[in-house]
Short mmCIF file of C-alpha atoms in Angstrom, two decimals:
data_model
loop_
_atom_site.label_atom_id
_atom_site.label_comp_id
_atom_site.label_asym_id
_atom_site.label_seq_id
_atom_site.Cartn_x
_atom_site.Cartn_y
_atom_site.Cartn_z
CA MET A 1 -43.75 21.99 -13.49
CA GLU A 2 -40.56 19.95 -13.75
CA PRO A 3 -37.24 21.79 -14.20
CA LEU A 4 -35.70 21.80 -17.65
CA GLU A 5 -32.90 19.30 -18.25
CA GLY A 6 -29.51 20.81 -17.55
CA SER A 7 -30.87 23.70 -15.45
CA PHE A 8 -29.24 24.60 -12.13
CA VAL A 9 -31.51 23.30 -9.42
CA GLY A 10 -31.11 22.79 -5.69
CA THR A 11 -29.76 19.54 -4.35
CA THR A 12 -32.37 17.10 -3.10
CA SER A 13 -32.02 14.26 -0.68
CA SER A 14 -32.26 11.72 -3.48
CA GLU A 15 -29.18 13.05 -5.25
CA GLU A 16 -26.81 11.07 -3.06
CA ASP A 17 -27.69 7.96 -5.09
CA ASP A 18 -28.03 9.74 -8.44
CA PRO A 19 -25.38 8.47 -10.85
CA PHE A 20 -25.62 11.76 -12.75
CA PRO A 21 -24.83 14.66 -10.40
CA SER A 22 -26.07 18.15 -11.15
CA VAL A 23 -24.44 20.13 -13.95
CA LYS A 24 -23.07 22.62 -11.45
CA GLU A 25 -21.29 19.84 -9.56
CA ARG A 26 -20.07 18.13 -12.68
CA ARG A 27 -18.46 21.32 -13.98
CA ILE A 28 -16.49 22.02 -10.81
CA PRO A 29 -14.10 19.12 -10.05
CA ILE A 30 -13.22 20.57 -6.65
CA CYS A 31 -16.73 19.67 -5.49
CA ILE A 32 -15.62 16.05 -5.30
CA PHE A 33 -13.92 16.78 -1.96
CA PHE A 34 -17.27 17.73 -0.39
CA ARG A 35 -19.49 15.23 -2.22
CA ASN A 36 -21.93 13.49 0.16
CA ALA A 37 -19.84 14.50 3.18
CA ARG A 38 -22.72 13.64 5.50
CA LEU A 39 -22.34 9.99 4.46
CA ILE A 40 -18.71 9.81 5.59
CA LEU A 41 -19.40 7.28 8.38
CA LYS A 42 -22.31 5.51 6.69
CA PHE A 43 -21.69 1.75 6.59
CA ASP A 44 -23.29 1.31 3.18
CA GLU A 45 -22.00 -0.91 0.36
CA LEU A 46 -19.08 1.43 -0.38
CA GLY A 47 -18.32 1.88 3.31
CA ARG A 48 -18.20 -1.88 3.84
CA GLU A 49 -15.97 -2.37 0.79
CA ILE A 50 -13.50 0.25 2.04
CA ALA A 51 -13.49 -1.22 5.56
CA GLN A 52 -12.97 -4.79 4.30
CA ILE A 53 -9.84 -3.67 2.44
CA ALA A 54 -8.48 -0.91 4.69
CA LEU A 55 -8.66 -2.57 8.12
CA PRO A 56 -6.76 -5.80 7.27
CA ALA A 57 -4.24 -3.77 5.25
CA ALA A 58 -3.58 -1.45 8.20
CA LEU A 59 -3.25 -4.41 10.59
CA ALA A 60 -0.80 -6.14 8.24
CA LEU A 61 1.28 -2.97 8.01
CA THR A 62 1.45 -2.68 11.81
CA ALA A 63 2.27 -6.38 12.36
CA ASP A 64 5.87 -6.09 11.15
CA PRO A 65 6.85 -3.11 13.37
CA ILE A 66 5.42 -4.92 16.40
CA ALA A 67 7.38 -8.07 15.54
CA SER A 68 10.50 -5.94 15.07
CA LEU A 69 10.09 -4.52 18.58
CA VAL A 70 9.95 -8.04 20.01
CA ASP A 71 12.94 -8.98 17.84
CA THR A 72 14.88 -5.99 19.20
CA ALA A 73 14.02 -6.93 22.78
CA PHE A 74 15.56 -10.40 22.35
CA ILE A 75 18.68 -9.08 20.61
CA GLY A 76 19.11 -6.43 23.30
CA ARG A 77 19.67 -9.21 25.85
CA ILE A 78 22.79 -10.34 23.96
CA GLY A 79 24.63 -7.05 24.47
CA PRO A 80 24.71 -3.36 23.49
CA ALA A 81 27.27 -3.85 20.71
CA GLU A 82 25.15 -6.58 19.11
CA LEU A 83 22.00 -4.48 19.42
CA ALA A 84 23.68 -1.50 17.75
CA ALA A 85 25.14 -3.75 15.04
CA VAL A 86 21.77 -5.29 14.22
CA GLY A 87 20.19 -1.83 14.18
CA VAL A 88 22.63 -0.64 11.52
CA SER A 89 22.17 -3.84 9.47
CA ILE A 90 18.37 -3.62 9.58
CA ALA A 91 18.46 0.06 8.57
CA LEU A 92 20.72 -0.78 5.63
CA PHE A 93 18.63 -3.78 4.55
CA ASN A 94 15.37 -1.81 4.75
CA GLN A 95 16.83 1.14 2.87
CA VAL A 96 17.91 -1.05 -0.04
CA SER A 97 14.63 -3.01 0.00
CA ARG A 98 12.49 0.13 0.02
CA ILE A 99 13.86 1.18 -3.36
CA ALA A 100 12.25 -1.86 -5.00
CA ILE A 101 9.32 -2.60 -2.70
CA PHE A 102 7.22 0.54 -3.08
CA PRO A 103 7.24 0.67 -6.91
CA LEU A 104 6.67 -3.09 -7.19
CA VAL A 105 3.70 -3.25 -4.80
CA SER A 106 2.03 -0.05 -6.05
CA VAL A 107 2.28 -0.89 -9.75
CA THR A 108 1.20 -4.50 -9.19
CA THR A 109 -1.90 -3.49 -7.22
CA SER A 110 -3.17 -1.14 -9.93
CA PHE A 111 -2.37 -3.38 -12.91
CA VAL A 112 -3.85 -6.52 -11.36
CA ALA A 113 -7.03 -4.68 -10.32
CA GLU A 114 -7.45 -3.36 -13.87
CA GLU A 115 -6.87 -6.72 -15.55
CA ASP A 116 -9.03 -8.65 -13.10
CA THR A 117 -11.89 -6.20 -13.62
CA ILE A 118 -11.64 -6.41 -17.41
CA ARG A 119 -11.50 -10.22 -17.18
CA SER A 120 -14.59 -10.28 -14.93
CA VAL A 121 -16.55 -8.04 -17.31
CA SER A 122 -15.59 -10.24 -20.28
CA SER A 123 -16.51 -13.40 -18.36
CA GLU A 124 -19.91 -11.98 -17.43
CA ALA A 125 -20.53 -11.04 -21.06
CA GLN A 126 -19.65 -14.56 -22.23
CA GLU A 127 -21.89 -16.12 -19.60
CA SER A 128 -24.75 -13.84 -20.63
CA GLU A 129 -24.29 -14.80 -24.28
CA CYS A 130 -24.28 -18.50 -23.35
CA LEU A 131 -27.48 -18.17 -21.34
CA GLU A 132 -29.12 -16.25 -24.16
CA ALA A 133 -28.05 -18.86 -26.74
CA CYS A 134 -29.38 -21.68 -24.58
CA SER A 135 -32.69 -19.86 -24.13
CA ILE A 136 -33.05 -19.37 -27.89
CA GLU A 137 -32.18 -23.02 -28.54
CA ASN A 138 -34.69 -24.12 -25.95
CA ALA A 139 -37.40 -21.95 -27.50
CA GLU A 140 -36.67 -23.33 -30.97
CA ASN A 141 -36.85 -26.90 -29.68
CA MET A 142 -40.18 -26.14 -28.03
CA GLU A 143 -41.58 -24.98 -31.37
CA LEU A 144 -40.43 -28.21 -33.07
CA ILE A 145 -42.18 -30.46 -30.54
CA PRO A 146 -45.55 -31.72 -31.82
CA GLN A 147 -48.56 -30.98 -29.68
CA ASN A 148 -49.03 -34.69 -28.91
CA GLU A 149 -45.31 -35.22 -27.98
CA SER A 150 -44.83 -36.87 -24.66
CA SER A 151 -43.83 -34.77 -21.67
CA ASP A 152 -40.80 -37.05 -21.19
CA HIS A 153 -39.17 -35.72 -24.36
CA LEU A 154 -39.88 -32.15 -23.30
CA SER A 155 -38.27 -32.80 -19.93
CA GLU A 156 -35.24 -34.33 -21.66
CA LEU A 157 -34.70 -31.21 -23.78
CA ILE A 158 -34.92 -28.96 -20.74
CA GLN A 159 -32.35 -31.12 -18.92
CA ILE A 160 -29.95 -30.91 -21.88
CA SER A 161 -30.28 -27.13 -21.94
CA SER A 162 -29.77 -26.92 -18.19
CA PHE A 163 -26.69 -29.14 -18.48
CA LYS A 164 -25.11 -26.73 -20.97
CA VAL A 165 -25.67 -23.79 -18.65
CA SER A 166 -24.39 -25.66 -15.58
CA LYS A 167 -21.37 -26.86 -17.55
CA PHE A 168 -20.50 -23.21 -18.26
CA ASP A 169 -20.91 -22.36 -14.58
CA GLN A 170 -18.59 -25.22 -13.60
CA MET A 171 -15.75 -24.13 -15.87
CA PRO A 172 -12.40 -23.66 -14.06
CA ARG A 173 -12.37 -20.37 -12.20
CA ARG A 174 -8.61 -19.92 -11.96
CA ARG A 175 -7.81 -16.54 -13.44
CA HIS A 176 -5.22 -15.69 -16.04
CA ILE A 177 -3.72 -12.34 -14.98
CA PRO A 178 -0.56 -11.45 -16.98
CA SER A 179 0.34 -8.65 -14.55
CA ALA A 180 0.39 -11.10 -11.65
CA SER A 181 2.81 -13.41 -13.47
CA SER A 182 4.97 -10.43 -14.44
CA ALA A 183 5.06 -9.16 -10.84
CA LEU A 184 6.17 -12.54 -9.49
CA VAL A 185 9.00 -12.82 -12.02
CA ILE A 186 10.18 -9.25 -11.37
CA GLY A 187 9.92 -9.69 -7.59
CA SER A 188 11.97 -12.89 -7.69
CA VAL A 189 14.68 -11.37 -9.91
CA LEU A 190 14.91 -8.20 -7.80
CA GLY A 191 15.12 -10.30 -4.64
CA LEU A 192 17.99 -12.37 -6.01
CA LEU A 193 19.85 -9.26 -7.19
CA GLN A 194 19.39 -7.61 -3.79
CA ALA A 195 20.68 -10.71 -1.99
CA ILE A 196 23.77 -10.91 -4.21
CA PHE A 197 24.45 -7.18 -3.82
CA LEU A 198 24.13 -7.11 -0.03
CA ILE A 199 26.12 -10.30 0.56
CA SER A 200 28.99 -9.32 -1.73
CA ALA A 201 29.16 -5.70 -0.56
CA ALA A 202 28.25 -6.14 3.12
CA LYS A 203 31.52 -4.86 4.58
CA PRO A 204 31.95 -1.71 2.42
CA LEU A 205 28.27 -0.86 2.88
CA LEU A 206 28.60 -1.14 6.65
CA ASN A 207 31.77 0.99 6.52
CA PHE A 208 29.76 3.60 4.61
CA MET A 209 27.11 3.47 7.34
CA GLY A 210 29.77 4.41 9.90
CA VAL A 211 30.78 0.97 11.16
CA GLY A 212 34.58 1.08 10.95
CA SER A 213 36.91 -1.86 10.40
CA ASP A 214 38.09 -1.65 14.02
CA SER A 215 34.56 -1.33 15.43
CA PRO A 216 33.25 -4.13 17.69
CA MET A 217 29.99 -3.84 15.76
CA LEU A 218 31.47 -4.86 12.40
CA THR A 219 31.58 -8.65 12.87
CA PRO A 220 28.04 -9.10 14.28
CA ALA A 221 26.67 -6.54 11.80
CA GLN A 222 28.23 -8.35 8.85
CA GLN A 223 27.02 -11.73 10.11
CA TYR A 224 23.46 -10.47 10.55
CA LEU A 225 23.33 -8.60 7.23
CA THR A 226 24.76 -11.54 5.25
CA LEU A 227 22.29 -14.04 6.68
CA ARG A 228 19.36 -11.62 6.57
CA SER A 229 20.07 -11.01 2.87
CA LEU A 230 19.30 -14.66 2.13
CA GLY A 231 15.68 -13.76 2.81
CA ALA A 232 15.61 -10.93 0.25
CA PRO A 233 14.08 -13.11 -2.53
CA ALA A 234 11.29 -14.16 -0.15
CA VAL A 235 10.68 -10.54 0.94
CA LEU A 236 10.37 -9.19 -2.61
CA LEU A 237 8.33 -12.18 -3.82
CA SER A 238 5.91 -11.99 -0.89
CA LEU A 239 5.40 -8.26 -1.38
CA ALA A 240 4.76 -8.79 -5.09
CA MET A 241 2.09 -11.34 -4.13
CA GLN A 242 0.64 -8.91 -1.59
CA GLY A 243 0.26 -6.44 -4.46
CA VAL A 244 -1.60 -9.13 -6.44
CA PHE A 245 -3.98 -9.83 -3.56
CA ARG A 246 -4.55 -6.11 -3.05
CA GLY A 247 -5.48 -5.90 -6.72
CA PHE A 248 -8.09 -8.59 -5.99
CA LYS A 249 -9.30 -6.40 -3.08
CA ASP A 250 -8.18 -9.15 -0.70
CA THR A 251 -6.06 -7.83 2.16
CA THR A 252 -7.14 -10.52 4.63
CA THR A 253 -4.97 -13.26 3.07
CA PRO A 254 -1.76 -11.15 3.29
CA LEU A 255 -2.68 -10.29 6.89
CA ILE A 256 -3.00 -13.97 7.83
CA ALA A 257 0.29 -14.82 6.10
CA THR A 258 2.09 -11.88 7.74
CA VAL A 259 0.85 -12.76 11.22
CA ALA A 260 1.86 -16.42 10.69
CA GLY A 261 5.34 -15.35 9.63
CA ASP A 262 5.77 -12.89 12.49
CA VAL A 263 4.60 -15.45 15.06
CA THR A 264 7.13 -17.91 13.60
CA ASN A 265 9.85 -15.28 14.00
CA ILE A 266 8.89 -14.56 17.61
CA ILE A 267 8.91 -18.28 18.48
CA LEU A 268 12.22 -19.05 16.75
CA ASP A 269 14.09 -15.98 18.03
CA PRO A 270 14.64 -17.13 21.65
CA LEU A 271 15.15 -20.71 20.46
CA PHE A 272 18.00 -19.88 18.08
CA ILE A 273 19.50 -17.06 20.16
CA PHE A 274 19.49 -18.58 23.65
CA VAL A 275 18.94 -22.34 23.27
CA PHE A 276 21.22 -22.95 20.29
CA HIS A 277 23.48 -20.02 21.30
CA LEU A 278 23.62 -18.60 17.76
CA GLY A 279 23.44 -14.96 18.88
CA VAL A 280 22.72 -12.40 16.16
CA SER A 281 23.07 -15.13 13.53
CA GLY A 282 20.17 -16.95 15.17
CA ALA A 283 18.04 -13.80 15.02
CA ALA A 284 18.80 -13.42 11.32
CA ILE A 285 18.02 -17.08 10.58
CA ALA A 286 14.70 -16.83 12.45
CA HIS A 287 13.75 -13.77 10.43
CA VAL A 288 14.68 -15.40 7.12
CA ILE A 289 12.60 -18.50 7.93
CA SER A 290 9.62 -16.29 8.81
CA GLN A 291 9.85 -14.52 5.45
CA TYR A 292 9.83 -17.82 3.56
CA VAL A 293 6.82 -18.94 5.62
CA ILE A 294 4.96 -15.81 4.49
CA SER A 295 5.95 -16.41 0.86
CA LEU A 296 4.91 -20.07 0.87
CA ILE A 297 1.49 -19.28 2.38
CA LEU A 298 0.82 -16.53 -0.16
CA LEU A 299 2.08 -18.68 -3.05
CA TRP A 300 -0.13 -21.58 -1.99
CA LYS A 301 -3.21 -19.34 -1.80
CA LEU A 302 -2.35 -17.61 -5.07
CA MET A 303 -1.96 -20.89 -6.97
CA GLN A 304 -5.56 -21.70 -6.07
CA GLN A 305 -6.79 -18.51 -7.74
CA ILE A 306 -4.65 -17.78 -10.79
CA ASP A 307 -2.54 -19.50 -13.43
CA LEU A 308 0.99 -18.54 -12.45
CA LEU A 309 2.50 -19.51 -15.81
CA PRO A 310 1.42 -17.35 -18.78
CA PRO A 311 0.62 -19.04 -22.13
CA SER A 312 3.79 -17.53 -23.59
CA PHE A 313 6.59 -15.12 -22.74
CA LYS A 314 5.00 -12.36 -24.85
CA HIS A 315 2.05 -12.18 -22.45
CA LEU A 316 4.32 -10.85 -19.69
CA GLN A 317 4.26 -7.08 -19.30
CA PHE A 318 7.81 -6.25 -18.34
CA GLY A 319 7.91 -3.04 -20.39
CA ARG A 320 4.82 -1.61 -18.72
CA PHE A 321 6.08 -2.58 -15.27
CA LEU A 322 9.56 -1.17 -15.78
CA LYS A 323 8.31 2.12 -17.22
CA ASN A 324 5.92 2.88 -14.36
CA GLY A 325 8.22 1.27 -11.79
CA PHE A 326 11.01 3.65 -12.78
CA LEU A 327 8.67 6.61 -12.29
CA LEU A 328 7.82 5.45 -8.78
CA LEU A 329 11.49 4.77 -8.12
CA MET A 330 12.11 8.48 -8.72
CA ARG A 331 9.39 9.19 -6.19
CA VAL A 332 10.86 6.84 -3.57
CA VAL A 333 14.31 8.41 -3.92
CA ALA A 334 12.83 11.91 -3.51
CA VAL A 335 10.84 10.93 -0.41
CA THR A 336 13.74 9.04 1.19
CA PHE A 337 16.19 11.87 0.54
CA CYS A 338 13.96 14.46 2.24
CA VAL A 339 13.50 12.40 5.41
CA THR A 340 17.16 11.32 5.52
CA LEU A 341 18.33 14.92 5.08
CA ALA A 342 16.08 16.03 7.94
CA ALA A 343 17.64 13.37 10.18
CA SER A 344 21.16 14.44 9.22
CA MET A 345 20.29 18.07 9.99
CA ALA A 346 19.04 17.01 13.42
CA ALA A 347 22.25 15.03 14.03
CA ARG A 348 24.29 18.19 13.49
CA LEU A 349 22.44 19.82 16.38
CA GLY A 350 23.88 17.31 18.87
CA PRO A 351 22.95 13.98 20.47
CA THR A 352 20.09 15.41 22.54
CA SER A 353 18.33 16.96 19.55
CA MET A 354 19.00 13.86 17.46
CA ALA A 355 17.52 11.54 20.09
CA ALA A 356 14.43 13.75 20.38
CA PHE A 357 14.10 13.96 16.61
CA GLN A 358 14.22 10.16 16.23
CA VAL A 359 11.44 9.69 18.77
CA CYS A 360 9.30 12.36 17.12
CA LEU A 361 10.00 11.03 13.63
CA GLN A 362 9.13 7.42 14.51
CA VAL A 363 5.81 8.48 16.03
CA TRP A 364 5.18 10.83 13.09
CA LEU A 365 5.74 8.02 10.56
CA ALA A 366 4.09 5.21 12.54
CA THR A 367 0.71 6.93 12.49
CA SER A 368 0.85 6.93 8.69
CA LEU A 369 0.26 3.17 8.70
CA LEU A 370 -3.43 3.71 9.46
CA ALA A 371 -3.78 6.16 6.57
CA ASP A 372 -1.94 3.70 4.33
CA GLY A 373 -4.79 1.24 4.90
CA LEU A 374 -7.22 3.78 3.42
CA ALA A 375 -4.77 4.45 0.59
CA VAL A 376 -4.68 0.73 -0.30
CA ALA A 377 -8.49 0.56 -0.29
CA GLY A 378 -8.78 3.65 -2.47
CA GLN A 379 -6.19 2.37 -4.94
CA ALA A 380 -7.78 -1.08 -5.38
CA ILE A 381 -11.36 0.18 -5.72
CA LEU A 382 -10.43 3.05 -8.04
CA ALA A 383 -8.29 0.89 -10.32
CA SER A 384 -11.29 -1.40 -10.77
CA ALA A 385 -13.68 1.52 -11.32
CA PHE A 386 -11.44 3.16 -13.91
CA ALA A 387 -11.05 -0.16 -15.76
CA LYS A 388 -14.87 -0.42 -16.01
CA LYS A 389 -15.17 3.30 -16.77
CA ASP A 390 -17.50 3.48 -13.79
CA TYR A 391 -16.84 7.15 -13.12
CA ASN A 392 -19.66 7.51 -10.63
CA LYS A 393 -18.01 4.81 -8.47
CA ALA A 394 -14.69 6.62 -8.94
CA ARG A 395 -16.24 9.89 -7.70
CA GLU A 396 -17.88 8.28 -4.69
CA THR A 397 -14.78 6.31 -3.69
CA THR A 398 -12.43 9.28 -4.04
CA SER A 399 -14.71 11.47 -1.95
CA ARG A 400 -15.21 8.87 0.76
CA VAL A 401 -11.58 7.81 1.28
CA LEU A 402 -10.33 11.41 1.32
CA GLN A 403 -13.00 12.44 3.81
CA LEU A 404 -12.21 9.41 5.97
CA GLY A 405 -8.51 10.29 5.72
CA LEU A 406 -9.18 13.81 6.98
CA LEU A 407 -11.33 12.49 9.82
CA LEU A 408 -8.63 9.98 10.77
CA GLY A 409 -6.00 12.73 10.72
CA LEU A 410 -8.06 14.94 13.02
CA ALA A 411 -8.58 12.06 15.46
CA LEU A 412 -4.85 11.29 15.47
CA ALA A 413 -4.05 14.98 16.01
CA VAL A 414 -6.13 15.06 19.19
CA LEU A 415 -4.81 11.69 20.38
CA LEU A 416 -1.13 12.58 19.86
CA GLY A 417 -1.52 16.15 21.07
CA VAL A 418 -2.70 14.86 24.43
CA GLY A 419 -1.02 11.45 24.60
CA MET A 420 2.52 12.42 23.60
CA HIS A 421 2.94 14.68 26.63
CA PHE A 422 2.54 11.59 28.81
CA GLY A 423 3.74 8.89 26.39
CA ALA A 424 7.11 10.51 25.66
CA ARG A 425 8.49 8.99 28.87
CA LEU A 426 8.01 5.53 27.37
CA PHE A 427 10.85 6.33 24.96
CA THR A 428 13.30 8.08 27.27
CA THR A 429 13.74 9.39 30.80
CA ASP A 430 16.40 11.95 29.89
CA VAL A 431 15.14 15.39 30.94
CA GLY A 432 16.93 17.21 28.11
CA VAL A 433 15.55 14.89 25.44
CA LEU A 434 12.04 15.13 26.91
CA ARG A 435 12.24 18.93 26.79
CA VAL A 436 13.17 18.90 23.09
CA ILE A 437 10.45 16.31 22.35
CA SER A 438 7.90 18.67 23.90
CA ILE A 439 8.94 21.26 21.29
CA GLY A 440 8.21 18.79 18.48
CA ILE A 441 4.85 17.54 19.81
CA PRO A 442 2.78 20.47 18.38
CA PHE A 443 4.21 19.77 14.92
CA ILE A 444 3.60 16.01 15.20
CA ALA A 445 -0.01 16.53 16.23
CA ALA A 446 -0.89 19.44 13.94
CA THR A 447 0.41 17.74 10.79
CA GLN A 448 -1.60 14.52 11.23
CA PRO A 449 -4.56 15.66 9.05
CA ILE A 450 -2.09 16.84 6.39
CA ASN A 451 -0.14 13.57 6.53
CA ALA A 452 -3.26 11.42 6.32
CA LEU A 453 -4.53 13.34 3.28
CA ALA A 454 -1.13 13.15 1.58
CA PHE A 455 -0.96 9.36 1.97
CA VAL A 456 -4.55 8.84 0.82
CA PHE A 457 -3.97 11.13 -2.18
CA ASP A 458 -1.08 8.83 -3.12
CA GLY A 459 -3.37 5.79 -3.14
CA VAL A 460 -6.06 7.64 -5.08
CA ASN A 461 -3.66 8.77 -7.80
CA PHE A 462 -2.09 5.31 -8.01
CA GLY A 463 -5.59 3.88 -8.45
CA ALA A 464 -5.96 6.15 -11.47
CA SER A 465 -2.55 4.88 -12.72
CA ASP A 466 -1.35 8.48 -12.61
CA PHE A 467 2.21 7.39 -11.88
CA ALA A 468 3.94 10.02 -14.02
CA TYR A 469 2.30 12.95 -12.21
CA SER A 470 2.95 11.30 -8.82
CA ALA A 471 6.65 10.99 -9.64
CA TYR A 472 7.29 14.39 -11.19
CA SER A 473 5.24 16.29 -8.60
CA MET A 474 7.14 14.52 -5.80
CA VAL A 475 10.47 15.52 -7.32
CA ALA A 476 9.30 19.15 -7.43
CA VAL A 477 8.08 18.91 -3.83
CA ALA A 478 11.44 17.45 -2.78
CA VAL A 479 13.41 20.28 -4.40
CA VAL A 480 11.41 22.94 -2.52
CA SER A 481 11.50 20.94 0.73
CA ILE A 482 15.28 20.44 0.56
CA LEU A 483 15.79 24.19 0.17
CA CYS A 484 13.50 24.81 3.14
CA LEU A 485 15.41 22.27 5.25
CA PHE A 486 18.75 23.94 4.59
CA ILE A 487 17.45 27.46 5.22
CA LEU A 488 15.18 26.81 8.21
CA SER A 489 17.45 24.35 10.04
CA SER A 490 20.35 26.80 9.94
CA SER A 491 18.22 29.71 11.15
CA HIS A 492 15.78 28.03 13.57
CA GLY A 493 17.45 24.74 14.52
CA PHE A 494 15.15 21.94 15.74
CA ILE A 495 11.98 23.97 15.21
CA GLY A 496 13.16 24.91 11.72
CA ILE A 497 13.52 21.24 10.76
CA TRP A 498 9.94 20.52 11.77
CA ILE A 499 8.66 23.62 10.00
CA ALA A 500 10.40 22.35 6.85
CA LEU A 501 8.89 18.87 7.27
CA THR A 502 5.46 20.47 7.72
CA ILE A 503 5.99 22.35 4.45
CA TYR A 504 7.11 19.08 2.83
CA MET A 505 3.95 17.18 3.79
CA SER A 506 1.72 20.16 2.97
CA LEU A 507 3.18 20.32 -0.54
CA ARG A 508 2.63 16.56 -0.97
CA ALA A 509 -1.02 16.94 0.00
CA PHE A 510 -1.41 20.03 -2.19
CA ALA A 511 0.01 18.17 -5.21
CA GLY A 512 -2.72 15.54 -4.88
CA PHE A 513 -5.38 18.17 -4.23
CA TRP A 514 -4.32 20.15 -7.31
CA ARG A 515 -4.43 17.18 -9.67
CA ILE A 516 -7.94 16.13 -8.71
CA GLY A 517 -9.30 19.60 -7.94
CA THR A 518 -8.37 20.91 -11.39
CA GLY A 519 -9.77 17.84 -13.14
CA THR A 520 -6.63 17.20 -15.18
CA GLY A 521 -5.06 13.95 -16.40
CA PRO A 522 -7.20 10.89 -15.62
CA TRP A 523 -9.53 13.14 -13.60
CA ASN A 524 -10.82 15.14 -16.58
CA PHE A 525 -14.09 13.18 -16.38
CA LEU A 526 -14.95 15.35 -13.36
CA TRP A 527 -15.71 18.19 -15.77
CA GLY A 528 -18.70 16.32 -17.14
#
């Protein structure tokens, strides 16, 4: 006897491919975190799709830090004052850029994925209608042909019908994506504004960063920052285009462009610095050229796929971009403030603690790049699934990327827990700094699963276009974390700072867990 529909029955092996999960599972959203956990490493269609997006994205994210290390090595040969000056300038440039980059890329990825999916569905529907119309026309023509009609006429009719279908198939495939055009305009404008701001305010900004008017670092720092700022339009434009390609689920093209730009930078650095004797100015010029190389490659590839110019100005979606971009701007400010405050608290403990904290922090943040690859994959796939209202695909993708994130975090925890005890000497040989680093290693290792989940939760919620919740929850997390930093750093010093940062990342992960686990907002479909 078959069970009645809607009854609570045991899970069978065939349910992993069932688009309609059991009632018990559908009524408990939290079950999504454990859904098909045994398939976590299965290289099925979903697994391949995630890997094809996540791996190139992670490699592209790690390419820039590697190029920066090579860049730093060349500049370090000029002199310590120049190296310190460039370090301050890069920190200032990146801090200003980060304010615009994260909202621009995140919003662009989701919006482009949604629009491209809707366009694809509409195109498939039109093609289906055309094929159906041609079939009907062909059938009607067959009925009109007399029995004694020659086979040549019949063949001619079939060829005409086939020509109509093939003509539809050969229509131009360049896509019209209003969000892509909007992102490019916004990226260009933001880049120009950033360049004007940094060039005109270079000296006061450097003074604010602690480089005094009588400091030997001021002149090289100002030279580097001014020239580096000329590349700001290329940086913002290229990142806007990376968001477009991510929306197309293509992270390979941005990877190729990024590697080409970084290789250009590495080749030009010694040429401009040592052959042409341009010093820090040569390093800045090399970097600017590399950014324009990246932009030109991406622009060339993008022009082959989409119509960059919209039919009219009203098709641009500035209002939608600005609204959601402002929400993510709030989030960026909250995140940046927490990490910056932690660094300032460590600086108050003395140079030894500050040096140890910087090493620990850089390792702590660098490992997030791998999780960011999963976050990008989750965002692109989910944005497409939500646009098609394919909630089964949304369930499966959310489960898989979160489970992979947890697995990645556990692997990183083991790797760093063991490796940092030996690898710390790569960063410093100072005994005092090494001793303080050893205190931070347990926190760095233990928080890796939490960090990975927090970053993947970000991508998942962005894929659902849940930008408002992501922003407001992050502000709430920041308020609690800031209080913890003040209290714990004053009472427990270096350990207290890392306890506060652990609380900070745990709250970030919990915010994502709560939204999905309670089935609220865009996740209410998990209730049934």
